[in-house]
Coordinates of C-alpha atoms and ligand atoms in Angstrom, one line a residue:
X148 CA -152.0 3.4 117.4
X149 CA -150.5 2.5 120.6
X150 CA -152.7 0.9 123.6
X151 CA -152.6 4.7 125.0
X152 CA -154.1 6.4 122.0
X153 CA -156.7 3.5 121.6
X154 CA -157.7 4.1 125.1
X155 CA -158.1 7.9 124.6
X156 CA -160.1 7.2 121.6
X157 CA -162.2 4.6 123.2
X158 CA -162.9 7.2 126.0
X159 CA -163.6 9.9 123.3
X160 CA -160.8 12.1 124.4
X161 CA -158.1 13.9 122.5
X162 CA -154.6 14.9 123.5
X163 CA -153.7 18.2 122.0
X164 CA -151.7 21.2 122.9
X165 CA -152.8 24.1 124.8
X166 CA -150.8 27.5 125.0
X167 CA -147.2 26.7 126.1
X168 CA -146.6 28.1 129.8
X169 CA -143.5 26.0 130.7
X170 CA -140.3 25.7 128.7
X171 CA -138.7 22.6 130.4
X172 CA -134.9 22.4 129.3
X173 CA -133.1 19.3 129.9
X174 CA -129.4 20.6 129.9
X175 CA -127.9 17.1 129.9
X176 CA -127.5 13.6 131.3
X177 CA -124.5 14.4 133.3
X178 CA -125.3 13.5 137.3
X179 CA -123.4 12.9 140.4
X180 CA -125.8 10.2 141.2
X181 CA -127.1 7.1 139.5
X182 CA -130.4 6.3 140.9
X183 CA -132.1 3.0 140.1
X184 CA -135.4 4.8 139.0
X185 CA -133.9 7.4 136.7
X186 CA -135.5 7.9 133.5
X187 CA -132.6 9.9 132.0
X188 CA -130.0 7.1 132.4
X189 CA -128.0 9.8 134.0
X190 CA -124.7 9.5 135.6
X191 CA -121.3 10.8 136.4
X192 CA -119.9 9.5 133.0
X193 CA -122.4 10.9 130.7
X194 CA -121.0 13.3 128.2
X195 CA -124.1 14.8 126.8
X196 CA -124.4 18.6 128.0
X197 CA -125.8 21.8 126.6
X198 CA -123.2 24.2 125.3
X199 CA -123.3 28.0 125.6
X200 CA -124.1 28.4 121.8
X201 CA -127.3 26.3 122.3
X202 CA -128.3 28.3 125.5
X203 CA -127.9 31.5 123.5
X204 CA -130.3 30.1 121.0
X205 CA -132.6 29.1 123.3
X206 CA -132.6 32.3 125.3
X207 CA -133.1 34.3 121.9
X208 CA -136.1 32.3 121.1
X209 CA -137.5 32.6 124.6
X210 CA -137.1 36.4 124.5
X211 CA -139.5 36.4 121.7
X212 CA -142.3 34.8 123.7
X213 CA -144.1 35.5 126.8
X214 CA -143.8 32.0 128.3
X215 CA -143.7 32.6 132.0
X216 CA -141.8 29.6 133.6
X217 CA -138.3 28.1 132.8
X218 CA -137.9 24.6 134.3
X219 CA -134.4 23.4 134.2
X220 CA -133.7 19.7 134.5
X221 CA -131.3 17.0 133.9
X222 CA -129.2 15.0 135.0
X223 CA -128.2 17.4 137.7
X224 CA -128.6 20.7 135.9
X225 CA -126.2 22.4 138.0
X226 CA -123.5 20.5 136.5
X227 CA -123.3 21.9 133.1
X228 CA -120.4 24.6 133.0
X229 CA -122.8 27.4 131.9
X230 CA -125.7 26.6 134.5
X231 CA -125.1 29.9 136.0
X232 CA -124.9 31.6 132.7
X233 CA -128.1 30.3 131.6
X234 CA -130.0 31.6 134.7
X235 CA -128.3 34.9 134.5
X236 CA -129.6 35.3 130.8
X237 CA -133.2 34.2 131.8
X238 CA -133.0 36.7 134.7
X239 CA -132.1 39.6 132.3
X240 CA -135.3 38.9 130.3
X241 CA -138.3 41.3 130.3
X242 CA -141.0 40.3 131.4
X243 CA -139.8 38.6 134.5
X244 CA -139.8 34.6 134.3
X245 CA -140.1 32.0 137.0
X246 CA -136.9 29.9 136.8
X247 CA -137.3 26.3 138.6
X248 CA -134.2 24.3 139.3
X249 CA -134.8 20.5 139.7
X250 CA -132.1 19.7 142.1
X251 CA -130.9 16.4 143.6
X252 CA -129.7 18.4 146.6
X253 CA -126.4 16.4 147.1
X254 CA -124.8 18.4 144.3
X255 CA -125.0 21.4 146.4
X256 CA -122.5 19.9 148.7
X257 CA -120.1 18.7 146.1
X258 CA -116.6 20.1 146.1
X259 CA -116.5 22.9 143.3
X260 CA -120.1 23.6 143.7
X261 CA -119.5 25.9 146.6
X262 CA -121.7 28.9 146.7
X263 CA -124.3 27.3 144.2
X264 CA -127.2 27.3 146.9
X265 CA -126.5 30.9 147.8
X266 CA -126.3 31.9 143.9
X267 CA -129.9 30.2 143.6
X268 CA -131.3 32.0 146.4
X269 CA -129.9 35.5 145.0
X270 CA -131.3 34.6 141.7
X271 CA -134.8 33.7 143.3
X272 CA -134.7 30.3 141.6
X273 CA -137.5 28.1 142.9
X274 CA -136.2 24.7 143.8
X275 CA -137.8 21.3 143.3
X276 CA -135.9 18.7 145.1
X277 CA -135.9 14.8 144.8
X278 CA -136.3 13.4 148.3
X279 CA -138.0 9.9 147.7
X280 CA -138.5 9.3 151.5
X281 CA -138.0 10.7 154.8
X282 CA -136.6 7.4 155.9
X283 CA -132.7 6.9 155.2
X284 CA -133.3 3.3 154.4
X285 CA -135.6 3.8 151.3
X286 CA -133.6 6.8 150.2
X287 CA -130.3 4.6 150.2
X288 CA -132.1 1.8 148.3
X289 CA -133.2 4.2 145.5
X290 CA -130.3 6.8 145.3
X291 CA -127.3 5.2 147.0
X292 CA -125.1 5.3 150.2
X293 CA -124.8 8.7 151.9
X294 CA -127.4 10.4 149.8
X295 CA -129.9 10.7 152.7
X296 CA -127.5 12.3 155.0
X297 CA -126.3 14.7 152.2
X298 CA -129.9 15.5 151.3
X299 CA -130.8 16.6 154.9
X300 CA -127.6 18.9 155.0
X301 CA -128.6 20.5 151.9
X302 CA -132.1 20.9 153.0
X303 CA -131.0 22.7 156.2
X304 CA -128.5 25.0 154.1
X305 CA -131.5 25.9 152.0
X306 CA -133.9 26.6 154.8
X307 CA -131.0 28.8 156.3
X308 CA -131.0 30.8 153.0
X309 CA -134.7 31.3 153.2
X310 CA -136.0 28.5 150.9
X311 CA -139.2 26.9 152.1
X312 CA -139.4 29.9 154.6
X313 CA -139.7 33.2 152.5
X314 CA -142.5 33.7 150.5
X315 CA -140.6 34.3 147.3
X316 CA -138.4 31.3 147.8
X317 CA -140.2 28.1 147.1
X318 CA -138.7 24.8 148.0
X319 CA -140.8 21.7 146.8
X320 CA -140.0 18.2 147.4
X321 CA -140.5 15.4 145.0
X322 CA -141.5 11.9 146.0
X323 CA -141.7 8.9 143.9
X324 CA -142.4 5.3 144.9
X325 CA -139.3 3.1 145.6
X326 CA -140.5 0.1 143.7
X327 CA -143.2 -1.1 141.4
X328 CA -146.3 0.4 142.9
X329 CA -148.5 3.6 142.5
X330 CA -148.0 6.5 145.0
X331 CA -150.4 6.9 147.9
X332 CA -152.5 10.2 148.2
X333 CA -150.4 13.3 148.1
X334 CA -152.1 15.4 151.0
X335 CA -151.4 12.5 153.3
X336 CA -147.9 11.9 152.5
X337 CA -147.2 15.6 152.4
X338 CA -148.5 15.9 155.9
X339 CA -146.2 12.8 157.0
X340 CA -143.3 14.5 155.3
X341 CA -143.8 17.8 157.0
X342 CA -144.2 16.2 160.2
X343 CA -141.2 13.7 160.0
X344 CA -138.9 16.2 158.5
X345 CA -139.6 18.9 161.0
X346 CA -139.5 16.6 164.1
X347 CA -136.3 14.7 163.4
X348 CA -134.3 17.2 161.2
X349 CA -136.0 20.7 161.7
X350 CA -136.6 20.9 157.9
X351 CA -139.3 23.0 156.5
X352 CA -140.8 23.1 152.8
X353 CA -143.7 24.2 150.7
X354 CA -145.2 21.3 148.9
X355 CA -144.6 17.7 148.1
X356 CA -145.1 16.7 144.5
X357 CA -145.8 13.0 143.9
X358 CA -144.5 11.5 140.6
X359 CA -145.4 7.9 139.2
X360 CA -142.3 6.1 138.0
X361 CA -142.7 5.6 134.2
X362 CA -141.7 2.3 132.7
X363 CA -138.9 3.6 130.8
X364 CA -135.0 3.8 130.8
X365 CA -133.3 2.6 134.2
X366 CA -136.7 1.9 135.9
X367 CA -137.8 -0.2 133.1
X368 CA -134.5 -2.3 133.0
X369 CA -134.9 -2.7 136.7
X370 CA -138.4 -3.8 136.3
X371 CA -137.5 -6.2 133.4
X372 CA -134.5 -7.4 135.5
X373 CA -137.0 -8.4 138.3
X374 CA -139.7 -9.8 135.9
X375 CA -142.0 -7.1 136.9
X376 CA -142.4 -5.1 133.6
X377 CA -145.5 -6.6 132.5
X378 CA -147.2 -6.5 136.0
X379 CA -146.3 -2.8 136.4
X380 CA -147.8 -1.9 132.9
X381 CA -151.0 -3.7 133.7
X382 CA -151.2 -1.9 137.1
X383 CA -150.8 1.5 135.2
X384 CA -153.2 0.5 132.5
X385 CA -155.9 -0.7 135.0
X386 CA -155.6 2.6 137.0
X387 CA -156.3 4.7 133.9
X388 CA -158.1 7.8 135.0
X389 CA -159.7 9.9 132.1
X390 CA -160.1 13.0 134.4
X391 CA -156.3 13.5 134.3
X392 CA -155.9 13.9 130.6
X393 CA -156.9 17.7 130.7
X394 CA -154.1 18.6 133.1
X395 CA -151.4 16.3 131.5
X396 CA -148.1 18.3 131.6
X397 CA -147.5 17.7 127.8
X398 CA -150.5 20.0 127.1
X399 CA -148.7 23.2 128.3
X400 CA -145.0 22.3 128.4
X401 CA -142.4 22.4 125.7
X402 CA -139.5 19.9 126.4
X403 CA -136.2 20.7 125.0
X404 CA -133.1 18.3 124.9
X405 CA -129.4 19.3 125.4
X406 CA -129.0 20.1 121.6
X407 CA -132.2 22.2 121.3
X408 CA -134.3 19.4 120.0
X409 CA -138.1 19.6 121.0
X410 CA -140.4 17.0 122.5
X411 CA -143.7 16.9 124.0
X412 CA -142.3 16.0 127.5
X413 CA -139.0 14.8 129.2
X414 CA -140.2 11.2 129.1
X415 CA -140.7 11.5 125.4
X416 CA -137.4 13.0 125.2
X417 CA -135.7 9.9 126.6
X418 CA -137.5 7.9 124.2
X419 CA -136.4 9.9 121.3
X420 CA -139.7 11.0 120.3
X421 CA -138.5 14.4 118.9
X422 CA -141.0 16.7 117.0
X423 CA -140.6 16.4 113.3
X424 CA -141.9 18.2 110.1
X425 CA -140.3 16.0 107.8
X426 CA -137.2 16.4 109.4
X427 CA -136.3 16.7 113.1
X428 CA -137.3 20.1 114.7
X429 CA -135.1 22.3 117.1
X430 CA -136.5 24.9 119.4
X431 CA -135.5 27.8 117.1
X432 CA -137.7 26.0 114.3
X433 CA -140.8 26.3 116.4
X434 CA -143.3 29.2 116.0
X435 CA -144.9 29.3 119.4
X436 CA -148.2 30.6 118.0
X437 CA -148.4 27.6 116.0
X438 CA -147.9 25.1 118.6
X439 CA -151.7 25.6 119.9
X440 CA -153.8 22.3 119.1
X441 CA -150.6 20.4 117.9
X442 CA -151.1 16.5 118.3
X443 CA -149.1 15.1 121.2
X444 CA -146.8 12.0 120.6
X445 CA -147.8 9.2 122.9
X446 CA -146.9 5.8 123.6
X447 CA -147.6 3.1 126.4
X448 CA -145.6 4.7 128.8
X449 CA -148.2 7.6 128.8
X450 CA -150.3 5.3 131.1
X451 CA -147.9 6.4 133.9
X452 CA -149.0 9.8 133.9
X453 CA -152.8 8.8 133.9
X454 CA -152.9 6.4 136.6
X455 CA -154.9 6.9 139.6
X456 CA -154.6 10.9 140.6
X457 CA -152.3 11.3 137.5
X458 CA -148.7 12.5 137.6
X459 CA -146.7 15.4 136.3
X460 CA -143.7 17.4 137.1
X461 CA -145.9 19.3 139.3
X462 CA -147.2 16.4 141.2
X463 CA -150.8 14.7 140.9
X464 CA -153.3 16.1 138.4
X465 CA -156.8 15.6 140.0
Ligands
SF4_47 S1 -132.9 10.5 139.1 FE1 -132.0 12.5 139.1 S2 -130.4 12.5 140.7 FE2 -131.0 10.3 140.2 S3 -129.4 9.9 138.5 FE3 -131.3 10.6 137.5 S4 -130.9 12.8 137.1 FE4 -129.5 12.1 138.6
SF4_48 S1 -145.5 10.7 128.9 FE1 -147.1 11.7 130.1 S2 -146.6 14.0 129.7 FE2 -145.4 12.7 128.3 S3 -146.6 12.7 126.4 FE3 -147.3 11.0 127.5 S4 -149.0 11.5 129.0 FE4 -147.9 13.4 128.0

């Protein structure tokens, strides 16, 4: 037992799977950025990317289910050679599925990605874009030089295409703290973002999702380097909120890695906590009907999802 599962037991709580509603596919670790908080350790030199053969096996599996949402993440998911192929194959499925692209914005402006934003718009792909602050200083600290200006240019392009404006083209932004602290209230921050981005840049968007930084990968290394890892863990543990457990994303999301491996969430994926049944399990080994009530694999990093108002890929939980 880890400290998280002990805490659940002490609260009389169980963390088990509900019906899968989201297939979150991490297509690889390749990215054009190297952000300090990245839980994937992604970057331009990473070689791990999903092949077309793996995409085909995932789509064949998905076609036999009624899972309504496909959530593409990375790295920068757009950088794998078969990104558009993946989306076109999901679009051809019946019933229709919602597709989400978790986009770092700057990739939309990179050379050789021309027409990508237009492609996403044409395929009605929902965009969830990282934007850690509306102030250039904080974005530069977390994501690097030039990222703020690039993000603003990309957001303007997306607005021009109808994102954040038309009802069927949602554009959501993601905030995560620039440092070892918990995020503030989502509604307040969303109002600030909307006001600042509209006033200074003429940008509109739908929702702001707040995500707590989990103490793993590059963010854990950053905390360790600054001698703040223990204090951050204590902060998360002390802020444990039992009301968040029912809505944790690991309950309704199946997380898939670039080779088709299966995990309870993208964080567990980065910690190599692959589903096993004696041997490692891949998506095509999973019977979706048998996922219900499966026990979720946890670790101390899970305190990042249950602190305060909770945290998930869709923002706060309570
Ligand atoms: S946080 Fe996102 S944009 Fe930044 S390096 Fe990681 S995957 Fe790339
Ligand atoms: S890290 Fe969060 S989403 Fe993942 S298993 Fe733990 S509580 Fe669930």
